Coordinates of C-alpha atoms in Angstrom, one line a residue:
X1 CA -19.8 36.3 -18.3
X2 CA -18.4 37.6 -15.0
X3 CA -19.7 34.2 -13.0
X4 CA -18.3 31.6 -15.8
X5 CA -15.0 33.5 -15.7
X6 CA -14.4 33.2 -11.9
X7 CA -15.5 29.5 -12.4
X8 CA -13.1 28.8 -15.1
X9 CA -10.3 30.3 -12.9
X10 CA -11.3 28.6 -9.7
X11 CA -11.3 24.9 -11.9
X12 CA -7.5 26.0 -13.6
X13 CA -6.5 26.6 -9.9
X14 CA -7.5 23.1 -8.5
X15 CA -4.7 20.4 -8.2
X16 CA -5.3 16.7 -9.3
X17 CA -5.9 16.0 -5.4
X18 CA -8.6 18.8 -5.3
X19 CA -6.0 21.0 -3.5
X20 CA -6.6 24.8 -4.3
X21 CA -2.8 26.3 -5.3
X22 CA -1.0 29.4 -6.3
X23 CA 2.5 30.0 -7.6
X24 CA 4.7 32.4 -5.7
X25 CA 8.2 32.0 -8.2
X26 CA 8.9 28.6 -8.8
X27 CA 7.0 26.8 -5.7
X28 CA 3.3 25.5 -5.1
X29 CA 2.2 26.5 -2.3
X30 CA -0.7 24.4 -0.5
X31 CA -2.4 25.1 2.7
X32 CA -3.2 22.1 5.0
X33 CA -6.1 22.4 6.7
X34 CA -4.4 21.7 10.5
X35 CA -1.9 24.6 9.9
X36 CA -5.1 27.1 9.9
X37 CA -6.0 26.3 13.1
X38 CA -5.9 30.0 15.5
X39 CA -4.8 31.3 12.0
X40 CA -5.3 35.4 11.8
X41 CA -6.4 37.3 8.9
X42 CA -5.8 40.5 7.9
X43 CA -8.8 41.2 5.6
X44 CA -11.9 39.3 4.7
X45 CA -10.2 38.9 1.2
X46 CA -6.6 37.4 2.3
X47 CA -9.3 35.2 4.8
X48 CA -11.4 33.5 1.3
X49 CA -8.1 33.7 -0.5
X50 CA -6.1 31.4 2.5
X51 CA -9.3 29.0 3.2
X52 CA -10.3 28.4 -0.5
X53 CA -6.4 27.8 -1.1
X54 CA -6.3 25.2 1.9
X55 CA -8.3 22.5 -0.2
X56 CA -10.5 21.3 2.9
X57 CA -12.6 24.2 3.3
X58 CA -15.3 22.9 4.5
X59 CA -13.5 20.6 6.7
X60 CA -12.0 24.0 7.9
X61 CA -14.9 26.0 8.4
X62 CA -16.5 22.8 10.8
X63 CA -13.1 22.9 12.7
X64 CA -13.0 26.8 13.5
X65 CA -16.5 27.2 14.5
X66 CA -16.7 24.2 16.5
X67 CA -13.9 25.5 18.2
X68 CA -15.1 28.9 18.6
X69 CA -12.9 30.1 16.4
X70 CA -15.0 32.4 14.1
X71 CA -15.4 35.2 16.7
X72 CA -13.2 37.4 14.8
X73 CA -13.9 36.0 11.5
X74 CA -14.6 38.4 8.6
X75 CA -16.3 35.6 6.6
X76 CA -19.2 34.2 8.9
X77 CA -21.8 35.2 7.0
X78 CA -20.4 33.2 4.1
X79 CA -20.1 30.3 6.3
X80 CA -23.1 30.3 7.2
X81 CA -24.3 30.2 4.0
X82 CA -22.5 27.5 3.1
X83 CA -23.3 25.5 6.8
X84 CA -27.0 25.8 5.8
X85 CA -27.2 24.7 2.4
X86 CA -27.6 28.3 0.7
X87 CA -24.4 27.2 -1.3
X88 CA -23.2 23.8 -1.8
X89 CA -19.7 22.4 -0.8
X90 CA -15.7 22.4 -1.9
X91 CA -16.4 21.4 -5.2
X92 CA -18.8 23.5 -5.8
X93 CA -17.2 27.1 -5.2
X94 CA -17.1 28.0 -8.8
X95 CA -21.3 27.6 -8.7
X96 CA -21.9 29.8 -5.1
X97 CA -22.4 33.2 -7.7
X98 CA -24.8 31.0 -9.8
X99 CA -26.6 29.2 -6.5
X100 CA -26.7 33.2 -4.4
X101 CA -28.3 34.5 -7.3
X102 CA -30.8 31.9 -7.6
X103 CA -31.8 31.9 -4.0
X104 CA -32.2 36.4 -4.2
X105 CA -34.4 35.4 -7.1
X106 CA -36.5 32.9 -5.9
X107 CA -36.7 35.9 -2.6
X108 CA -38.0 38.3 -5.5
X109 CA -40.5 36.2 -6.3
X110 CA -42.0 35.1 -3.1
X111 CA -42.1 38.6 -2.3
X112 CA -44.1 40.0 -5.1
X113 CA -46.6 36.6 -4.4
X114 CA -47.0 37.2 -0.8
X115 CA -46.5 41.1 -0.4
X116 CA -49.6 42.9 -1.6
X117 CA -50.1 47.0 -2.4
X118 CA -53.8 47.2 -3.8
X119 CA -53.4 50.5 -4.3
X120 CA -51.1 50.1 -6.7
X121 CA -53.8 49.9 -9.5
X122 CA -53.4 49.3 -12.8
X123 CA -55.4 50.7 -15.7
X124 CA -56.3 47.3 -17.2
X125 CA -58.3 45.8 -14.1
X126 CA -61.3 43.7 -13.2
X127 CA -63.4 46.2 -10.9
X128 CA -65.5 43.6 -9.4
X129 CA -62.5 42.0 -7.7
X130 CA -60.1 44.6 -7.6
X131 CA -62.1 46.6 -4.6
X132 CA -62.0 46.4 -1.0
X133 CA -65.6 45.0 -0.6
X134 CA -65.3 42.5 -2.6
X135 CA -65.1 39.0 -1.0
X136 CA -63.2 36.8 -4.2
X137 CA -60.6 34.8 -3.0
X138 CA -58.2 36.1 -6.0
X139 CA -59.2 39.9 -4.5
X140 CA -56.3 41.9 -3.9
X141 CA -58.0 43.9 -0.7
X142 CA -58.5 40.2 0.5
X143 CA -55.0 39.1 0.8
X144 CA -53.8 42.7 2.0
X145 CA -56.6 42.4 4.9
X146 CA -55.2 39.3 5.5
X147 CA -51.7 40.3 5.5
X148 CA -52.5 43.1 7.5
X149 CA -54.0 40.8 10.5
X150 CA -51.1 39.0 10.5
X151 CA -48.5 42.2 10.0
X152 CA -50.2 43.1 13.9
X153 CA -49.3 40.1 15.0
X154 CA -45.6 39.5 13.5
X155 CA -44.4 43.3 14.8
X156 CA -45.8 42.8 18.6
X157 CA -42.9 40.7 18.8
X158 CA -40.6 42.3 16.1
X159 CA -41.2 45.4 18.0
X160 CA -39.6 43.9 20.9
X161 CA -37.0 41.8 20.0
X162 CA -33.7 42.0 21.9
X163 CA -34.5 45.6 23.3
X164 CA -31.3 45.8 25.0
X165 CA -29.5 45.6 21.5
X166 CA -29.3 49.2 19.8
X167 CA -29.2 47.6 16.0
X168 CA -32.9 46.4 16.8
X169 CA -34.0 50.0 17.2
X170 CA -33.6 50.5 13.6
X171 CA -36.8 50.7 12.2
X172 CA -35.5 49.3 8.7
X173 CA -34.1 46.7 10.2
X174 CA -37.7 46.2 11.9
X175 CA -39.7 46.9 9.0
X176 CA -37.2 44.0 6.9
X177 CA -37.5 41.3 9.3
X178 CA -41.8 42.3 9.5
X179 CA -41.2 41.3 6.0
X180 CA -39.0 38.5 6.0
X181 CA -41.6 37.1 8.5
X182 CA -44.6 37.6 6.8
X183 CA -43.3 36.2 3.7
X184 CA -41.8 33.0 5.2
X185 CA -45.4 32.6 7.6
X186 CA -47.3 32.9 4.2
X187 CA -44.8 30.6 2.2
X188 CA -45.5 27.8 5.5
X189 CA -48.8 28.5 6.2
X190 CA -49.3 25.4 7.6
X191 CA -47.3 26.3 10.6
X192 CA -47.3 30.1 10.1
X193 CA -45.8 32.2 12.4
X194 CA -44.9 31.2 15.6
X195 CA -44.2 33.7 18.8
X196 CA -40.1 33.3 19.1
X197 CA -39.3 33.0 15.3
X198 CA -38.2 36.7 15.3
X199 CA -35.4 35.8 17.9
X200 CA -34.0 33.2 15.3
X201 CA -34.1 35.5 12.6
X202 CA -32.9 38.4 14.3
X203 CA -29.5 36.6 14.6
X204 CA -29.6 36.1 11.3
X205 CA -30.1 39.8 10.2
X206 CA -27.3 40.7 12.7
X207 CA -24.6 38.5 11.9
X208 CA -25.5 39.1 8.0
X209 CA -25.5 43.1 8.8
X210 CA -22.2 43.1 10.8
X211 CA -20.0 41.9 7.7
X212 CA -21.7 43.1 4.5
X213 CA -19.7 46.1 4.9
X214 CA -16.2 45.5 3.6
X215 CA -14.0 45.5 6.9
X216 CA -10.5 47.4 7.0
X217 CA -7.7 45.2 6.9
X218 CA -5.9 45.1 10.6
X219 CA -3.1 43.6 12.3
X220 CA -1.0 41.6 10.2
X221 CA -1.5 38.1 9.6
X222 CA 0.7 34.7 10.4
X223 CA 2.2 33.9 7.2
X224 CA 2.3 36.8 4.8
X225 CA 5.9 36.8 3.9
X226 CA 7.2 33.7 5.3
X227 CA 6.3 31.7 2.8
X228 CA 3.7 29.9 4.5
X229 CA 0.8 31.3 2.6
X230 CA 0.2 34.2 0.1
X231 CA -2.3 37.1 1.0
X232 CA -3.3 38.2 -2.1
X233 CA -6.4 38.0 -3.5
X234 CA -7.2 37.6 -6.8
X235 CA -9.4 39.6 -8.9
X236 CA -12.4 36.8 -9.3
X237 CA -12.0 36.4 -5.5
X238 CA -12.4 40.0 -4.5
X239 CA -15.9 39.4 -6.9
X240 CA -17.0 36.6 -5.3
X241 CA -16.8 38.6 -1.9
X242 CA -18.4 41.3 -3.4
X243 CA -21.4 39.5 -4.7
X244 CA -21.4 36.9 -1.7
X245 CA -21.8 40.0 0.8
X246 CA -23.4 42.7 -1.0
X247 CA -25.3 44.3 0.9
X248 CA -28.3 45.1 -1.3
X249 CA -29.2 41.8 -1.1
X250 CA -29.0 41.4 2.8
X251 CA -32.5 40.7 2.7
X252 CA -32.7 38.2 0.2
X253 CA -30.1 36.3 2.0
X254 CA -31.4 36.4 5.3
X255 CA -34.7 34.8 4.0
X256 CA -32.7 32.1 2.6
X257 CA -31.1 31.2 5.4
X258 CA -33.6 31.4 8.1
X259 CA -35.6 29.3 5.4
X260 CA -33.2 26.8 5.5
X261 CA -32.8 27.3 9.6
X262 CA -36.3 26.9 9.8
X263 CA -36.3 23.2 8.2
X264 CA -34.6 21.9 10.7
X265 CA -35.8 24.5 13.8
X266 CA -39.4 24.4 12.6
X267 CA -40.6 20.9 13.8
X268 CA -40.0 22.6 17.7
X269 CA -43.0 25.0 16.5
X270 CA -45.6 22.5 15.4
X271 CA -48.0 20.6 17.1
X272 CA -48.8 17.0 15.6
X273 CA -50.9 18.4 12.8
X274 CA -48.8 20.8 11.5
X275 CA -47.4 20.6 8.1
X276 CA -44.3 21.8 7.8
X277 CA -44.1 22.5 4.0
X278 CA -45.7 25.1 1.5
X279 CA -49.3 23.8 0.9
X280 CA -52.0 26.7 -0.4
X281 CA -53.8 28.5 2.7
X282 CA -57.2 27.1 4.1
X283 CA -59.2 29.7 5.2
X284 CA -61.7 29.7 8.2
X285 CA -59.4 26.6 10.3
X286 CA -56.6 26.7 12.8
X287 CA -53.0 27.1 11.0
X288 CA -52.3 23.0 10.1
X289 CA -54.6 22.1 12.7
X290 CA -57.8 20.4 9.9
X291 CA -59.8 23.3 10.9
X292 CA -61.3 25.1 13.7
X293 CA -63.6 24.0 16.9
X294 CA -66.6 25.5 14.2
X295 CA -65.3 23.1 11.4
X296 CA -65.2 20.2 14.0
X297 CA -68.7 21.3 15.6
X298 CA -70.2 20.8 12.5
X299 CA -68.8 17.4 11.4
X300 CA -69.4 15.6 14.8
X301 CA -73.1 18.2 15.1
X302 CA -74.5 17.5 11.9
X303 CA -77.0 14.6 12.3
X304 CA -78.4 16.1 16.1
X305 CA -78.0 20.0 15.6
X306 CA -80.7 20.9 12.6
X307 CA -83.6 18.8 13.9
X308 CA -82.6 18.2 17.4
X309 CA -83.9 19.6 20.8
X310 CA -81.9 22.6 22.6
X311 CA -80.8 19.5 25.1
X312 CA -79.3 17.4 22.4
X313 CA -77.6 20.6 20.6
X314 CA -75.7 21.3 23.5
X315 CA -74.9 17.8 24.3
X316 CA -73.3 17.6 20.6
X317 CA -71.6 20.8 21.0
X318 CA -69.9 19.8 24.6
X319 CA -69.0 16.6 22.5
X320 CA -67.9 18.2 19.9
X321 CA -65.5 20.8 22.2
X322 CA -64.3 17.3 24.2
X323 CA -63.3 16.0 20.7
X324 CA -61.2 19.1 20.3
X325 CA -59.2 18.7 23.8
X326 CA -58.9 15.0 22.9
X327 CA -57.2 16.3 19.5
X328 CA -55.2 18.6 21.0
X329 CA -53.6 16.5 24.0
X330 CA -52.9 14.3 21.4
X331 CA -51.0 16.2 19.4
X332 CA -49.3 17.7 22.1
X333 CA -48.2 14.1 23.5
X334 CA -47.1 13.9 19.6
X335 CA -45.4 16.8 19.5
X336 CA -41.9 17.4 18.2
X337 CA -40.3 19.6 20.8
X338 CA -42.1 17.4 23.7
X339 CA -40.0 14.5 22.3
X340 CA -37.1 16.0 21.7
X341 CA -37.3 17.4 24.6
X342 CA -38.2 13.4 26.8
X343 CA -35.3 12.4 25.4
X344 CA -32.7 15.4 26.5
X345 CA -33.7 14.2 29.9
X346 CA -35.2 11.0 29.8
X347 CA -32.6 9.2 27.7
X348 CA -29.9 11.5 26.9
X349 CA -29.4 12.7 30.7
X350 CA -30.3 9.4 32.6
X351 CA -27.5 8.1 29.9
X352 CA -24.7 10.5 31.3
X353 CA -25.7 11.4 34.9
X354 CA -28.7 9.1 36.4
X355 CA -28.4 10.6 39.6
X356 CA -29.2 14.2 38.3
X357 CA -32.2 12.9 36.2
X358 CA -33.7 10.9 38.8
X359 CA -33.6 13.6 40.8
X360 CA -35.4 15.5 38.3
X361 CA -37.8 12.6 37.7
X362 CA -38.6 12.6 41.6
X363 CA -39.5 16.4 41.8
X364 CA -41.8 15.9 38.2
X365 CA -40.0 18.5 36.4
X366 CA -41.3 18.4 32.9
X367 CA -38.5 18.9 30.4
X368 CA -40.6 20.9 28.9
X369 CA -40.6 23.2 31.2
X370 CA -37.1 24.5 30.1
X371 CA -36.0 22.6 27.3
X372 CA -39.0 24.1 24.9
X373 CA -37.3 27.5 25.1
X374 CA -33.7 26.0 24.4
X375 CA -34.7 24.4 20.9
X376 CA -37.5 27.0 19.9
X377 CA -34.8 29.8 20.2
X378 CA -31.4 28.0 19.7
X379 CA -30.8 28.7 23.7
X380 CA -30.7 32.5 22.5
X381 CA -32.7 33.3 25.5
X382 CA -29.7 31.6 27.9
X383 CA -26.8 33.7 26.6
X384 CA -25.8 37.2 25.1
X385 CA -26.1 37.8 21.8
X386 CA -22.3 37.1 20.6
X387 CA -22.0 34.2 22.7
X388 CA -25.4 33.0 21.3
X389 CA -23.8 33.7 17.6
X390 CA -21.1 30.8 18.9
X391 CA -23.4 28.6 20.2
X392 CA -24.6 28.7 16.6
X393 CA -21.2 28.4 14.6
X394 CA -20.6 24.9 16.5
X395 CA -24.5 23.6 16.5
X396 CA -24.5 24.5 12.7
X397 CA -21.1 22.4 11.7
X398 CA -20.9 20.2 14.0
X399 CA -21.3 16.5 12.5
X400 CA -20.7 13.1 13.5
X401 CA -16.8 13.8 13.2
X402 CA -16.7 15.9 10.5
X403 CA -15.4 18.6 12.6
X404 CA -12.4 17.4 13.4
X405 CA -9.2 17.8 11.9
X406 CA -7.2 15.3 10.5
X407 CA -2.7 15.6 10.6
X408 CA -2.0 15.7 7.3
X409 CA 0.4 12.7 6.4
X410 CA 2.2 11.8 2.9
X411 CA 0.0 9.3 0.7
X412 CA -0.3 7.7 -1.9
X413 CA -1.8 8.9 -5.2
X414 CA -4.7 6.1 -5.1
X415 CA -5.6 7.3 -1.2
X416 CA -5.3 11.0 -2.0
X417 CA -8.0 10.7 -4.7
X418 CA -10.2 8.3 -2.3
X419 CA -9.7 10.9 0.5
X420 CA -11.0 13.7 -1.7
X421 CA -13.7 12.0 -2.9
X422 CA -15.0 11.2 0.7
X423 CA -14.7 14.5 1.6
X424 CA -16.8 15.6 -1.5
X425 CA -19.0 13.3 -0.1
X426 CA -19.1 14.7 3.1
X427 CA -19.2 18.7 2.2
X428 CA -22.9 20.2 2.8
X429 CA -25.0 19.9 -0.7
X430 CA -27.3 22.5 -1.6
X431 CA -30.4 22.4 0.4
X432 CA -30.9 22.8 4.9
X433 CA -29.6 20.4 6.7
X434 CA -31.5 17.0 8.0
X435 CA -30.8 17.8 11.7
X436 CA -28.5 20.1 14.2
X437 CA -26.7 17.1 15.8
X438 CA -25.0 18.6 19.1
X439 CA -28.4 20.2 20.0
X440 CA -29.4 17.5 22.7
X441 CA -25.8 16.9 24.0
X442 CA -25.6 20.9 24.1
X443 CA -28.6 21.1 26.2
X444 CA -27.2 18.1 28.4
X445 CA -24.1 20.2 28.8
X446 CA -25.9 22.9 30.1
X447 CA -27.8 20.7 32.3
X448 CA -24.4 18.9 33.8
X449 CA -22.4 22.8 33.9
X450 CA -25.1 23.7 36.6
X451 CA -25.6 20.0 38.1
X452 CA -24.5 20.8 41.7
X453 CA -26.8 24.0 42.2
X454 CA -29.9 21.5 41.0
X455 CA -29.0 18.9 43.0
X456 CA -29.2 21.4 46.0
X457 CA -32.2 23.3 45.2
X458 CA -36.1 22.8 46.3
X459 CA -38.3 22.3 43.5
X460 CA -39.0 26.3 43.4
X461 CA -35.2 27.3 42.8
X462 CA -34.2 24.4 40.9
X463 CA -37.2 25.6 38.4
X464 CA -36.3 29.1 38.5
X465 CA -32.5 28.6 37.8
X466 CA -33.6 26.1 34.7
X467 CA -35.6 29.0 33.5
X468 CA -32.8 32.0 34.0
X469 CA -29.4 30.3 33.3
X470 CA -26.5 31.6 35.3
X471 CA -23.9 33.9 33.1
X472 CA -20.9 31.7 31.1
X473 CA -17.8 33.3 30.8
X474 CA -16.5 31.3 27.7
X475 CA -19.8 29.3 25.9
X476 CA -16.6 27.4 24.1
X477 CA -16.7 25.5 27.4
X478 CA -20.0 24.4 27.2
X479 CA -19.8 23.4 23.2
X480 CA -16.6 21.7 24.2
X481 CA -18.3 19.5 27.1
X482 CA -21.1 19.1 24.5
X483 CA -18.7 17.5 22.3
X484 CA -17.1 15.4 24.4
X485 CA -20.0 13.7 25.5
X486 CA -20.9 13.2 22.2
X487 CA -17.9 11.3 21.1
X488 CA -16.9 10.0 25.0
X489 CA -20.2 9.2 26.4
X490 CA -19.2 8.5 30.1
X491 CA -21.7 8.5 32.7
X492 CA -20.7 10.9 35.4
X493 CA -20.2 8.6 39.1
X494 CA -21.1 10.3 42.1
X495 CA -18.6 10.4 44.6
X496 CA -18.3 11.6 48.6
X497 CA -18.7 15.2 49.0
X498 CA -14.4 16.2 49.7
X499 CA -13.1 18.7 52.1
X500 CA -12.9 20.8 48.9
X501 CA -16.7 20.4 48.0
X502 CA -16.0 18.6 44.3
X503 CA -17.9 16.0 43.4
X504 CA -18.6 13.5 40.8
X505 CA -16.4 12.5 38.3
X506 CA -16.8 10.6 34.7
X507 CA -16.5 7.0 34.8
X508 CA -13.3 7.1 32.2
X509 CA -11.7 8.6 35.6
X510 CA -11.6 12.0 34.4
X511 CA -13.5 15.3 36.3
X512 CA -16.7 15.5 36.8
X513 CA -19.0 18.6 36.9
X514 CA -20.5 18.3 39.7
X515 CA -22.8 16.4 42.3
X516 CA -23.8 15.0 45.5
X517 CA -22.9 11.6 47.6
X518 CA -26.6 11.2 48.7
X519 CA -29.6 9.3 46.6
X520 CA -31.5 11.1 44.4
X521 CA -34.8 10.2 46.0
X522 CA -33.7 11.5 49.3
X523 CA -32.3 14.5 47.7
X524 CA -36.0 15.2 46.4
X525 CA -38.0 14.4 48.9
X526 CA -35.8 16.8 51.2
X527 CA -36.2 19.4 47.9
X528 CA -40.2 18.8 47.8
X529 CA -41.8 21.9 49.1

């Protein structure tokens, strides 16, 4: 009753021109989306009640977070969720209670499929299967042995995860992402779990934990009694907050959205053979890989090894283990984060600064090398934790213009409606994204913020600085450079090293980031140890 209530009111709130509006005395009040920007909020309530009155929400929520302006947002966690597909877009607010609850459901039921207790034993049981000897698939013992293998494995790396951060030391907080992890590894057992997951969940859990508490209102905001905007929130607001950020179901919602991360992320974790959806678990093989080196041994064996001579045993099983290598260069060459990572610096780079990547092409630096850890972990290695949070915010909205804001401008009744419907169109739907589009010109950024150091260094340094990135005192910068080679692709031209020591500079005439007046090949064969 509660949920069709604060849809009704949301729907008898919405102008013709999918506005949201309130009445303060005789005037409608209506937020435009470029009057929000740097906007302060006094509670996380007079935030939702601002935004959803602005009538570009989601247009708003892209433009903020691009623009590193969710640092001090009391709403992130909701934005998330609706960045990620958890809940669908602007016209859909009056369904987010209906789609949360679905997605805490659907977590209820994974868990009790994947999460096993044998001991708790019922009366009315099959005593053959229900015992820890016994070997049926369908055994309860069987999938808790298995769970528990896999449990070791998950917490090496749970235990350890960002040790420098005292929430992490919280063994519930432990003991829900072991869970979350083990749940998710089961659900996609094609890939399973992968050593560096944890990281990308473990931002999840923290930004999720940080505001499910209800925050106390602060300073006072820009437009509270001006007339500019009103800062009350109304009753089905303050529920939606409540259920949107309750913090029983923490859990629940960090599965769905490192789900939903994980469609997108996941491809950097698989090898060629990988299948990246549920599919029910093959025992006895590699995780997606069509079986172990035994599985392969005995295909490629079969006709020499029963009848065959000692000699021609062994030759079958060194054929048999070559086979395996050849499969598994293969699918390495084929391998997602391989080619992502080719063409960061192969295409992308070479696209934007030649000189740097031929200089990286002449020392054989494998992108690999340093771009693996980037995407695996959403460059959470590279930064702190809170600046890692904004790298997210922008890599999450960011889409091929949707970010920006437009000026709001008088128009016609026939444009307004066309207008509103494209940015229907435009708002996430329900359901991960299909890609993280600023990922490859973020990790270009990076590459051109440090482009003067590699251009000095020797192979050795020049490694060791790709592998331990240098401390950013604003990682807005970097998202900003990342979007502006997006939408201004300008190769950077080298210029004579000045009196001042700049160098290079954008062919559009503007400032480069720096660079060197001499070739690329020379610079690496001086850099060649």
């Amino acid at each position: 009753g509660g949920r069709t209530e604060f849809g009704e009111s949301l729907k008898s709130r919405r102008g013709t021109d999918g506005r949201w509006s309130c009445s303060r005395g005789h005037s409608r009040l209506v937020v435009t989306a470029s009057a929000m920007a740097g906007y302060e909020f006094s509670s996380r309530e007079h935030e939702l009640h601002v935004v959803l009155r602005s009538g570009r929400l989601t247009e708003l929520v892209r433009y903020k977070a691009v623009h590193g302006e969710l640092r001090h947002s009391y709403l992130r966690a909701l934005y998330w969720k609706l960045l990620l597909g958890v809940v669908a877009g602007d016209n859909a607010v009056e369904q987010w209670p209906q789609q949360l609850q679905a997605a805490r459901e659907r977590y209820t039921k994974l868990s009790d499929k994947h999460l096993v207790d044998p001991h708790a034993n019922d009366d009315d049981v099959d005593a053959e299967v229900h015992n820890p000897l016994s070997t049926a698939e369908d055994s309860p013992w069987q999938k808790y042995f298995e769970n528990s293998h896999l449990e070791k494995e998950i917490w090496q790396d749970v235990d350890r995860t960002f040790p420098e951060v005292e929430f992490f030391r919280d063994d519930n907080i432990r003991q829900m992402m072991l869970r979350l992890l083990l749940i998710h590894s089961k659900e996609y057992d094609g890939i399973g779990y992968r050593q560096g997951m944890h990281e990308l969940l473990a931002t999840i859990v923290y930004v999720l934990h940080t505001q499910t508490a209800a925050p106390k209102a602060t300073k006072k905001s820009k437009g509270g009694d001006d007339g500019s905007a009103a800062t009350t929130a109304t009753e089905q607001e303050k529920q939606l907050l409540d259920m949107a950020l309750d913090e029983r179901y923490l859990e629940a919602d960090a599965y769905a959205l490192f789900e939903n991360l994980m469609a997108v992320v996941g491809q950097w974790y698989s090898t060629g053979a990988d299948v990246l959806s549920p599919r029910p678990r093959k025992h006895g093989g590699e995780a997606g890989g069509g079986g172990g080196v035994d599985e392969r041994l005995g295909a490629l064996g079969a006709a020499a090894l029963p009848g065959g001579t000692e000699k021609a045993k062994a030759a079958a099983r060194a054929e048999a283990m070559a086979e395996a290598r050849r499969r598994r260069h293969a699918e390495q060459q084929l391998n997602a984060v391989v080619i992502k990572s080719n063409e960061i610096q192969g295409t992308l780079l070479r696209k934007l600064d030649p000189e740097l990547a031929s200089y990286l092409e002449a020392l054989s630096v494998q992108p690999q090398l340093y771009a693996l850890r980037w995407l695996r972990l959403l460059f959470g290695r590279e930064f702190h934790l809170e600046d890692t949070i904004v790298v997210w915010d922008a890599l999450f909205a960011y889409g091929d213009g949707s970010h920006q804001l437009k000026k709001s401008k008088k128009k016609s009744a026939s444009s307004t409606a066309a207008a509103t419907a494209a940015a229907a169109s435009a708002a996430p739907k329900l359901g991960p994204p299909t890609q993280f589009l600023l990922v490859d010109y973020f990790a270009v950024a990076m590459l051109l913020y440090i482009r003067e150091q590699l251009l000095e260094f020797d192979l050795g340094r020049l490694l060791q600085r790709l592998k331990t990135f240098p401390p950013v005192e604003d990682v807005s910068n970097l998202v900003a450079l990342a979007v502006q080679h997006h939408t201004n692709p300008q190769p950077i031209v080298p210029r004579a090293l000045g009196a001042s020591g700049d160098v290079g500079g954008r062919a559009d005439g503007s400032r480069g980031v720096g660079g060197g007046a001499r070739t690329a090949a020379a610079a690496a064969a001086a850099a060649r140890p």
